[in-house]
mmCIF file of C-alpha atoms in Angstrom:
data_model
loop_
_atom_site.group_PDB
_atom_site.id
_atom_site.type_symbol
_atom_site.label_atom_id
_atom_site.label_comp_id
_atom_site.label_asym_id
_atom_site.label_seq_id
_atom_site.Cartn_x
_atom_site.Cartn_y
_atom_site.Cartn_z
ATOM 1 C CA MET A 1 -29.948 61.617 -16.502
ATOM 2 C CA ALA A 2 -26.289 60.688 -15.937
ATOM 3 C CA LEU A 3 -25.374 61.960 -19.403
ATOM 4 C CA ARG A 4 -27.072 65.279 -18.651
ATOM 5 C CA ARG A 5 -25.253 65.576 -15.340
ATOM 6 C CA LEU A 6 -21.921 64.882 -17.033
ATOM 7 C CA ASN A 7 -22.698 67.424 -19.711
ATOM 8 C CA ASP A 8 -23.401 69.990 -16.986
ATOM 9 C CA LEU A 9 -19.894 69.347 -15.631
ATOM 10 C CA SER A 10 -18.266 70.599 -18.837
ATOM 11 C CA GLY A 11 -14.913 72.109 -17.834
ATOM 12 C CA GLU A 12 -14.977 70.373 -14.448
ATOM 13 C CA VAL A 13 -13.890 66.882 -13.374
ATOM 14 C CA MET A 14 -16.035 64.644 -15.576
ATOM 15 C CA THR A 15 -16.955 62.098 -12.904
ATOM 16 C CA LEU A 16 -20.193 61.385 -11.062
ATOM 17 C CA VAL A 17 -20.522 59.490 -7.795
ATOM 18 C CA VAL A 18 -23.468 57.161 -7.307
ATOM 19 C CA THR A 19 -25.023 56.751 -3.851
ATOM 20 C CA ASP A 20 -27.960 54.775 -2.512
ATOM 21 C CA ALA A 21 -30.918 56.224 -0.617
ATOM 22 C CA GLU A 22 -28.858 56.344 2.597
ATOM 23 C CA GLY A 23 -26.013 58.249 0.940
ATOM 24 C CA ARG A 24 -23.652 55.256 0.794
ATOM 25 C CA LEU A 25 -21.222 55.218 -2.101
ATOM 26 C CA ARG A 26 -22.030 52.563 -4.672
ATOM 27 C CA GLY A 27 -20.021 53.523 -7.735
ATOM 28 C CA THR A 28 -18.668 56.187 -10.041
ATOM 29 C CA VAL A 29 -19.570 57.118 -13.593
ATOM 30 C CA THR A 30 -17.539 58.798 -16.320
ATOM 31 C CA ASP A 31 -18.424 59.423 -19.939
ATOM 32 C CA GLY A 32 -16.068 56.551 -20.750
ATOM 33 C CA ASP A 33 -18.150 54.187 -18.571
ATOM 34 C CA ILE A 34 -21.281 55.182 -20.465
ATOM 35 C CA ARG A 35 -19.581 54.851 -23.859
ATOM 36 C CA ARG A 36 -18.335 51.348 -23.041
ATOM 37 C CA ALA A 37 -21.785 50.341 -21.800
ATOM 38 C CA LEU A 38 -23.423 51.561 -25.017
ATOM 39 C CA ILE A 39 -20.910 49.554 -27.050
ATOM 40 C CA ARG A 40 -21.932 46.484 -25.001
ATOM 41 C CA GLY A 41 -25.527 47.114 -26.017
ATOM 42 C CA THR A 42 -26.833 48.813 -22.876
ATOM 43 C CA ARG A 43 -29.815 51.051 -23.648
ATOM 44 C CA LEU A 44 -29.818 54.773 -22.866
ATOM 45 C CA GLU A 45 -32.854 54.223 -20.634
ATOM 46 C CA ALA A 46 -30.993 51.745 -18.424
ATOM 47 C CA PRO A 47 -30.456 52.653 -14.748
ATOM 48 C CA VAL A 48 -27.126 54.178 -13.818
ATOM 49 C CA SER A 49 -26.291 51.018 -11.888
ATOM 50 C CA ALA A 50 -25.920 49.270 -15.237
ATOM 51 C CA VAL A 51 -23.013 51.470 -16.306
ATOM 52 C CA MET A 52 -21.345 52.578 -13.072
ATOM 53 C CA ASN A 53 -17.873 51.449 -12.075
ATOM 54 C CA THR A 54 -17.980 49.538 -8.794
ATOM 55 C CA ASP A 55 -14.190 49.153 -8.598
ATOM 56 C CA PHE A 56 -13.715 52.691 -7.315
ATOM 57 C CA ALA A 57 -11.198 54.325 -4.988
ATOM 58 C CA ALA A 58 -12.406 56.046 -1.833
ATOM 59 C CA LEU A 59 -10.889 57.353 1.388
ATOM 60 C CA GLU A 60 -12.019 56.597 4.901
ATOM 61 C CA ARG A 61 -9.670 59.289 6.276
ATOM 62 C CA PRO A 62 -9.248 62.570 4.353
ATOM 63 C CA GLU A 63 -5.633 62.900 5.594
ATOM 64 C CA ASP A 64 -4.517 59.497 4.286
ATOM 65 C CA VAL A 65 -1.641 61.026 2.353
ATOM 66 C CA ARG A 66 -0.287 57.790 0.911
ATOM 67 C CA ALA A 67 -3.705 56.664 -0.335
ATOM 68 C CA ILE A 68 -4.252 60.028 -2.031
ATOM 69 C CA ARG A 69 -0.804 59.801 -3.572
ATOM 70 C CA LYS A 70 -1.619 56.317 -4.946
ATOM 71 C CA ALA A 71 -4.928 57.528 -6.377
ATOM 72 C CA ARG A 72 -3.198 60.454 -8.024
ATOM 73 C CA SER A 73 -0.628 58.133 -9.613
ATOM 74 C CA ARG A 74 -3.506 56.100 -11.071
ATOM 75 C CA GLY A 75 -4.887 59.207 -12.769
ATOM 76 C CA ILE A 76 -7.923 59.465 -10.474
ATOM 77 C CA ARG A 77 -9.206 63.043 -10.475
ATOM 78 C CA LEU A 78 -12.185 62.872 -8.100
ATOM 79 C CA LEU A 79 -11.738 61.007 -4.839
ATOM 80 C CA PRO A 80 -14.716 60.469 -2.492
ATOM 81 C CA VAL A 81 -14.213 60.564 1.274
ATOM 82 C CA VAL A 82 -16.604 58.275 3.153
ATOM 83 C CA ASP A 83 -17.438 57.734 6.804
ATOM 84 C CA GLU A 84 -17.319 54.404 8.621
ATOM 85 C CA ASN A 85 -20.732 53.520 7.133
ATOM 86 C CA GLY A 86 -19.663 54.277 3.572
ATOM 87 C CA ARG A 87 -21.610 57.545 3.339
ATOM 88 C CA VAL A 88 -20.032 60.239 1.218
ATOM 89 C CA GLU A 89 -18.761 63.117 3.359
ATOM 90 C CA ARG A 90 -16.854 65.121 0.755
ATOM 91 C CA LEU A 91 -15.194 64.905 -2.627
ATOM 92 C CA LEU A 92 -11.523 65.677 -3.246
ATOM 93 C CA ASP A 93 -10.904 67.301 -6.605
ATOM 94 C CA LEU A 94 -7.308 66.248 -7.331
ATOM 95 C CA THR A 95 -7.125 68.713 -10.204
ATOM 96 C CA ARG A 96 -7.413 71.558 -7.679
ATOM 97 C CA GLN A 97 -5.338 70.115 -4.851
ATOM 98 C CA ASP A 98 -2.686 67.432 -4.684
ATOM 99 C CA THR A 99 -3.285 65.987 -1.234
ATOM 100 C CA VAL A 100 -4.651 66.653 2.267
ATOM 101 C CA LEU A 101 -1.812 67.035 4.742
ATOM 102 C CA PRO A 102 -2.667 66.664 8.454
ATOM 103 C CA LEU A 103 -0.934 69.918 9.353
ATOM 104 C CA SER A 104 -1.746 73.375 10.611
ATOM 105 C CA ALA A 105 0.355 76.167 9.117
ATOM 106 C CA ILE A 106 1.846 79.374 10.486
ATOM 107 C CA LEU A 107 3.382 81.978 8.178
ATOM 108 C CA MET A 108 5.692 84.571 9.729
ATOM 109 C CA ALA A 109 4.970 88.037 8.308
ATOM 110 C CA GLY A 110 6.048 90.496 10.998
ATOM 111 C CA GLY A 111 9.440 91.649 9.695
ATOM 112 C CA LYS A 112 10.226 95.151 8.421
ATOM 113 C CA GLY A 113 12.035 94.077 5.251
ATOM 114 C CA GLU A 114 14.622 96.789 5.755
ATOM 115 C CA ARG A 115 16.965 95.529 3.024
ATOM 116 C CA LEU A 116 14.200 96.090 0.460
ATOM 117 C CA ARG A 117 13.667 99.750 1.258
ATOM 118 C CA PRO A 118 12.269 101.983 -0.166
ATOM 119 C CA LEU A 119 9.813 99.307 -1.428
ATOM 120 C CA THR A 120 8.906 98.360 2.138
ATOM 121 C CA LEU A 121 8.572 101.862 3.578
ATOM 122 C CA THR A 122 4.817 101.829 2.984
ATOM 123 C CA THR A 123 4.156 98.174 2.100
ATOM 124 C CA PRO A 124 4.995 95.110 4.231
ATOM 125 C CA LYS A 125 7.338 92.783 2.354
ATOM 126 C CA PRO A 126 4.854 89.853 2.146
ATOM 127 C CA LEU A 127 2.466 92.120 0.186
ATOM 128 C CA LEU A 128 5.014 93.259 -2.387
ATOM 129 C CA GLU A 129 3.782 92.013 -5.733
ATOM 130 C CA ILE A 130 5.612 89.589 -7.998
ATOM 131 C CA ASP A 131 3.971 89.363 -11.422
ATOM 132 C CA GLY A 132 0.790 90.959 -10.071
ATOM 133 C CA HIS A 133 0.373 88.855 -6.926
ATOM 134 C CA PRO A 134 1.593 89.443 -3.345
ATOM 135 C CA ILE A 135 4.545 87.255 -2.389
ATOM 136 C CA ILE A 136 2.621 85.684 0.476
ATOM 137 C CA ASP A 137 -0.177 84.536 -1.841
ATOM 138 C CA TYR A 138 2.176 82.180 -3.672
ATOM 139 C CA ASN A 139 2.752 80.448 -0.338
ATOM 140 C CA ILE A 140 -0.962 80.402 0.474
ATOM 141 C CA ARG A 141 -1.582 78.715 -2.865
ATOM 142 C CA ASN A 142 1.030 76.080 -2.061
ATOM 143 C CA LEU A 143 -0.788 75.406 1.219
ATOM 144 C CA ALA A 144 -4.113 75.162 -0.605
ATOM 145 C CA ARG A 145 -2.676 72.675 -3.116
ATOM 146 C CA ALA A 146 -1.487 70.601 -0.144
ATOM 147 C CA GLY A 147 -4.964 70.643 1.419
ATOM 148 C CA ILE A 148 -3.851 72.661 4.464
ATOM 149 C CA ARG A 149 -6.800 74.764 5.624
ATOM 150 C CA ASP A 150 -5.868 75.791 9.192
ATOM 151 C CA VAL A 151 -3.606 78.756 8.379
ATOM 152 C CA THR A 152 -2.428 81.595 10.611
ATOM 153 C CA VAL A 153 -0.299 84.580 9.609
ATOM 154 C CA THR A 154 1.626 86.397 12.353
ATOM 155 C CA THR A 155 2.090 90.137 11.832
ATOM 156 C CA ARG A 156 3.702 93.224 13.350
ATOM 157 C CA TYR A 157 5.114 95.771 10.874
ATOM 158 C CA LEU A 158 2.277 97.474 8.926
ATOM 159 C CA ALA A 159 0.035 94.744 10.301
ATOM 160 C CA GLU A 160 -3.185 96.502 9.286
ATOM 161 C CA GLN A 161 -2.392 96.055 5.592
ATOM 162 C CA ILE A 162 -1.876 92.309 5.952
ATOM 163 C CA GLU A 163 -5.033 91.989 8.051
ATOM 164 C CA ARG A 164 -7.032 93.824 5.371
ATOM 165 C CA HIS A 165 -5.548 91.574 2.689
ATOM 166 C CA PHE A 166 -6.781 88.472 4.508
ATOM 167 C CA ALA A 167 -10.199 89.896 5.396
ATOM 168 C CA VAL A 168 -11.450 87.784 2.475
ATOM 169 C CA PRO A 169 -10.366 84.211 1.636
ATOM 170 C CA VAL A 170 -7.253 83.777 -0.477
ATOM 171 C CA CYS A 171 -7.045 80.684 -2.695
ATOM 172 C CA GLY A 172 -10.148 79.422 -0.881
ATOM 173 C CA ILE A 173 -8.528 79.617 2.571
ATOM 174 C CA GLU A 174 -9.861 81.785 5.398
ATOM 175 C CA VAL A 175 -6.559 82.940 6.855
ATOM 176 C CA ARG A 176 -6.406 84.138 10.460
ATOM 177 C CA CYS A 177 -4.020 86.913 11.509
ATOM 178 C CA VAL A 178 -2.463 87.395 14.945
ATOM 179 C CA ARG A 179 -0.386 90.443 15.833
ATOM 180 C CA GLU A 180 2.782 90.614 17.923
ATOM 181 C CA ASP A 181 2.741 93.452 20.470
ATOM 182 C CA ARG A 182 6.543 93.189 20.718
ATOM 183 C CA PRO A 183 9.250 91.538 18.601
ATOM 184 C CA LEU A 184 9.173 87.819 19.415
ATOM 185 C CA GLY A 185 11.954 86.568 17.121
ATOM 186 C CA THR A 186 11.806 84.337 14.085
ATOM 187 C CA ILE A 187 9.468 81.796 15.681
ATOM 188 C CA GLY A 188 8.251 83.239 18.995
ATOM 189 C CA SER A 189 5.013 84.539 17.470
ATOM 190 C CA ALA A 190 3.975 80.935 16.735
ATOM 191 C CA ALA A 191 3.023 80.823 20.411
ATOM 192 C CA LEU A 192 0.210 83.299 19.641
ATOM 193 C CA ALA A 193 -1.421 81.136 16.968
ATOM 194 C CA GLU A 194 -4.462 79.084 17.905
ATOM 195 C CA ARG A 195 -4.187 75.750 16.114
ATOM 196 C CA LEU A 196 -7.683 74.566 15.222
ATOM 197 C CA GLY A 197 -6.990 71.553 13.042
ATOM 198 C CA GLY A 198 -6.515 69.052 15.865
ATOM 199 C CA PHE A 199 -3.282 67.804 14.298
ATOM 200 C CA SER A 200 -0.032 66.751 15.937
ATOM 201 C CA ASP A 201 2.288 68.863 13.794
ATOM 202 C CA THR A 202 2.496 72.360 12.351
ATOM 203 C CA LEU A 203 4.225 73.736 9.278
ATOM 204 C CA VAL A 204 6.021 76.994 10.085
ATOM 205 C CA MET A 205 7.586 79.073 7.328
ATOM 206 C CA ASN A 206 8.701 82.550 6.426
ATOM 207 C CA SER A 207 6.076 84.340 4.351
ATOM 208 C CA ASP A 208 8.532 86.105 2.031
ATOM 209 C CA LEU A 209 9.864 82.988 0.308
ATOM 210 C CA LEU A 210 9.191 82.089 -3.288
ATOM 211 C CA THR A 211 9.393 78.317 -3.521
ATOM 212 C CA ASN A 212 7.758 75.304 -5.110
ATOM 213 C CA VAL A 213 8.827 73.002 -2.280
ATOM 214 C CA SER A 214 6.829 69.752 -2.191
ATOM 215 C CA LEU A 215 5.054 69.998 1.148
ATOM 216 C CA GLU A 216 3.774 66.453 0.603
ATOM 217 C CA GLU A 217 7.307 65.052 0.309
ATOM 218 C CA MET A 218 8.432 67.072 3.305
ATOM 219 C CA TYR A 219 5.528 65.817 5.416
ATOM 220 C CA LEU A 220 6.168 62.198 4.411
ATOM 221 C CA ARG A 221 9.830 62.544 5.452
ATOM 222 C CA HIS A 222 8.689 63.993 8.794
ATOM 223 C CA ALA A 223 6.180 61.178 9.342
ATOM 224 C CA GLU A 224 8.473 58.348 8.238
ATOM 225 C CA GLU A 225 11.279 59.596 10.495
ATOM 226 C CA ARG A 226 8.863 60.133 13.409
ATOM 227 C CA ALA A 227 10.623 63.451 13.783
ATOM 228 C CA ASP A 228 10.003 66.227 16.265
ATOM 229 C CA VAL A 229 11.432 68.778 13.839
ATOM 230 C CA THR A 230 12.014 68.615 10.097
ATOM 231 C CA ILE A 231 14.024 71.431 8.520
ATOM 232 C CA ALA A 232 13.864 72.135 4.786
ATOM 233 C CA ALA A 233 17.461 72.529 3.625
ATOM 234 C CA ILE A 234 18.976 74.002 0.493
ATOM 235 C CA PRO A 235 22.470 73.298 -0.869
ATOM 236 C CA TYR A 236 24.845 76.190 -0.299
ATOM 237 C CA ALA A 237 28.352 76.325 -1.746
ATOM 238 C CA VAL A 238 31.179 78.416 -0.331
ATOM 239 C CA SER A 239 34.105 79.100 -2.677
ATOM 240 C CA VAL A 240 37.408 80.169 -1.128
ATOM 241 C CA PRO A 241 39.468 82.410 -3.477
ATOM 242 C CA TYR A 242 42.787 81.254 -1.990
ATOM 243 C CA ALA A 243 44.830 78.084 -1.694
ATOM 244 C CA ILE A 244 43.950 76.346 1.565
ATOM 245 C CA LEU A 245 46.660 74.649 3.585
ATOM 246 C CA SER A 246 46.277 71.340 5.359
ATOM 247 C CA THR A 247 48.699 71.188 8.269
ATOM 248 C CA ASP A 248 50.071 68.812 10.870
ATOM 249 C CA GLY A 249 51.619 70.996 13.504
ATOM 250 C CA ALA A 250 54.065 73.275 11.690
ATOM 251 C CA ARG A 251 54.235 70.965 8.712
ATOM 252 C CA VAL A 252 52.144 71.656 5.571
ATOM 253 C CA THR A 253 50.771 68.368 4.298
ATOM 254 C CA ALA A 254 48.754 69.560 1.295
ATOM 255 C CA LEU A 255 47.497 72.547 -0.640
ATOM 256 C CA SER A 256 43.984 72.867 -2.051
ATOM 257 C CA GLU A 257 43.720 75.585 -4.702
ATOM 258 C CA LYS A 258 40.544 77.705 -4.406
ATOM 259 C CA PRO A 259 38.366 74.909 -3.007
ATOM 260 C CA THR A 260 34.575 74.903 -2.885
ATOM 261 C CA TYR A 261 32.782 73.525 0.167
ATOM 262 C CA SER A 262 29.161 72.368 0.024
ATOM 263 C CA HIS A 263 26.800 72.741 2.962
ATOM 264 C CA LEU A 264 23.091 72.438 3.723
ATOM 265 C CA ALA A 265 21.506 75.752 4.702
ATOM 266 C CA ASN A 266 18.291 76.406 6.602
ATOM 267 C CA ALA A 267 15.527 77.316 4.099
ATOM 268 C CA GLY A 268 13.168 78.870 6.659
ATOM 269 C CA ILE A 269 10.542 76.110 6.281
ATOM 270 C CA TYR A 270 9.915 73.693 9.170
ATOM 271 C CA ILE A 271 7.537 71.059 10.459
ATOM 272 C CA PHE A 272 7.398 71.089 14.263
ATOM 273 C CA SER A 273 5.612 68.734 16.613
ATOM 274 C CA ASN A 274 2.985 70.736 18.473
ATOM 275 C CA ARG A 275 4.316 69.525 21.800
ATOM 276 C CA LEU A 276 7.537 71.363 21.006
ATOM 277 C CA LEU A 277 5.742 74.522 19.851
ATOM 278 C CA ASP A 278 3.743 74.420 23.081
ATOM 279 C CA THR A 279 6.964 75.131 25.001
ATOM 280 C CA LEU A 280 7.332 78.572 23.388
ATOM 281 C CA PRO A 281 6.926 81.499 25.800
ATOM 282 C CA THR A 282 4.477 84.236 24.797
ATOM 283 C CA ASP A 283 6.297 87.085 26.515
ATOM 284 C CA SER A 284 9.885 86.804 25.284
ATOM 285 C CA ARG A 285 11.860 86.474 22.056
ATOM 286 C CA THR A 286 12.650 83.053 20.563
ATOM 287 C CA ASP A 287 14.411 82.435 17.276
ATOM 288 C CA ALA A 288 13.859 79.225 15.322
ATOM 289 C CA THR A 289 17.510 78.299 15.755
ATOM 290 C CA ASP A 290 17.161 78.595 19.535
ATOM 291 C CA LEU A 291 14.140 76.281 19.612
ATOM 292 C CA ILE A 292 15.851 73.726 17.370
ATOM 293 C CA GLU A 293 19.082 73.789 19.373
ATOM 294 C CA HIS A 294 17.096 73.191 22.567
ATOM 295 C CA ALA A 295 15.289 70.286 20.871
ATOM 296 C CA ILE A 296 18.637 68.732 19.896
ATOM 297 C CA ALA A 297 20.021 69.250 23.412
ATOM 298 C CA ASP A 298 16.924 67.571 24.873
ATOM 299 C CA GLY A 299 17.425 64.497 22.688
ATOM 300 C CA LEU A 300 14.479 65.137 20.375
ATOM 301 C CA LYS A 301 14.698 63.953 16.789
ATOM 302 C CA VAL A 302 15.614 66.700 14.325
ATOM 303 C CA VAL A 303 15.939 65.765 10.640
ATOM 304 C CA HIS A 304 16.419 67.644 7.387
ATOM 305 C CA PHE A 305 14.525 67.548 4.109
ATOM 306 C CA PRO A 306 16.581 68.365 0.991
ATOM 307 C CA LEU A 307 14.677 70.972 -0.983
ATOM 308 C CA ASN A 308 14.775 70.287 -4.703
ATOM 309 C CA GLY A 309 13.433 72.946 -7.006
ATOM 310 C CA THR A 310 13.039 76.679 -6.661
ATOM 311 C CA TRP A 311 13.740 78.598 -3.474
ATOM 312 C CA ILE A 312 14.278 82.362 -3.287
ATOM 313 C CA ASP A 313 14.544 84.263 -0.025
ATOM 314 C CA ILE A 314 13.387 87.692 -1.195
ATOM 315 C CA GLY A 315 15.614 89.736 1.064
ATOM 316 C CA SER A 316 17.329 92.150 -1.309
ATOM 317 C CA PRO A 317 16.511 94.163 -4.460
ATOM 318 C CA ALA A 318 18.511 91.619 -6.499
ATOM 319 C CA ASP A 319 16.419 88.759 -5.059
ATOM 320 C CA PHE A 320 13.258 90.709 -5.859
ATOM 321 C CA ARG A 321 14.294 91.227 -9.479
ATOM 322 C CA HIS A 322 15.243 87.533 -9.748
ATOM 323 C CA ALA A 323 11.809 86.539 -8.432
ATOM 324 C CA GLU A 324 10.066 88.862 -10.894
ATOM 325 C CA GLU A 325 11.973 87.354 -13.800
ATOM 326 C CA LEU A 326 11.249 83.812 -12.613
ATOM 327 C CA MET A 327 7.509 84.370 -12.336
ATOM 328 C CA ARG A 328 7.285 85.738 -15.862
ATOM 329 C CA HIS A 329 7.987 82.164 -16.958
ATOM 330 C CA HIS A 330 6.080 80.283 -14.223
ATOM 331 C CA ARG A 331 2.733 82.035 -13.971
ATOM 332 C CA GLU A 332 0.991 78.699 -13.360
ATOM 333 C CA TRP A 333 2.244 78.864 -9.763
ATOM 334 C CA LEU A 334 -0.786 80.903 -8.761
ATOM 335 C CA GLY A 335 -3.201 79.380 -11.241
#
């Protein structure tokens, strides 16, 4: 029976979970377990308990990010989630998602994308297609890979098109849309989103980014720092085409020929504590920088997360062409 079940899984994760009559997890079985048992002399008619692996990994909390990370590093592909009595509640397929982050997510999609006109005259920027897929769907896939299911998209410009796009699930996620009735700034519309996950923190990001940021790494930084705000940051270099003088009063003390200065720039991806988001007004404009500056002034902990990898803010025709060229070589991003 176990061999037949495994054969039926062809193309899927080749692992079975074994439970008792009460649904409690007792073991796992792979084709390798059966092969090793046959080599030991176990008969094909033997019960599955004779071949199952009882040294299995399981989760008692689906959002135990570090435990999932450890299982992934061990090459485990199917991870059972059990309740306090050991009954199987769900199975995590780690070939389809990397983790389960305890976050809600809000994607900002209300802007007009004026710098991309005429492309955005009749299509909202998040729905412009890169290699056959809307820009926003690359971000939805990244959320799905991170196990984030409570997702809201805030809209305004050509909102009906975005609402129609999300009338059906995207990457397995049923995305909710909320519409601004007036411009609320770069983060004010987050006040309109109903967070249903019951979590303490929310990922907020611009919907027109193309990035492979590790949301798992960003969340772990946020959790380890016990931060109120974590800002994804990208390196940004400023080159000065002149010699720069260092001075002491009227005296010149040094010359620096065409120096380059390195800075960290805001990448438009944040994790906010919900208690901070709850302070947002619903009837006036708030930009993300305003909210963060208020958090700093109030003594809250604001940290940064260095973003390694790809990040493109698709704000200009040149950025759009760059993104198109990139995705010709990285089609696996949307699976």
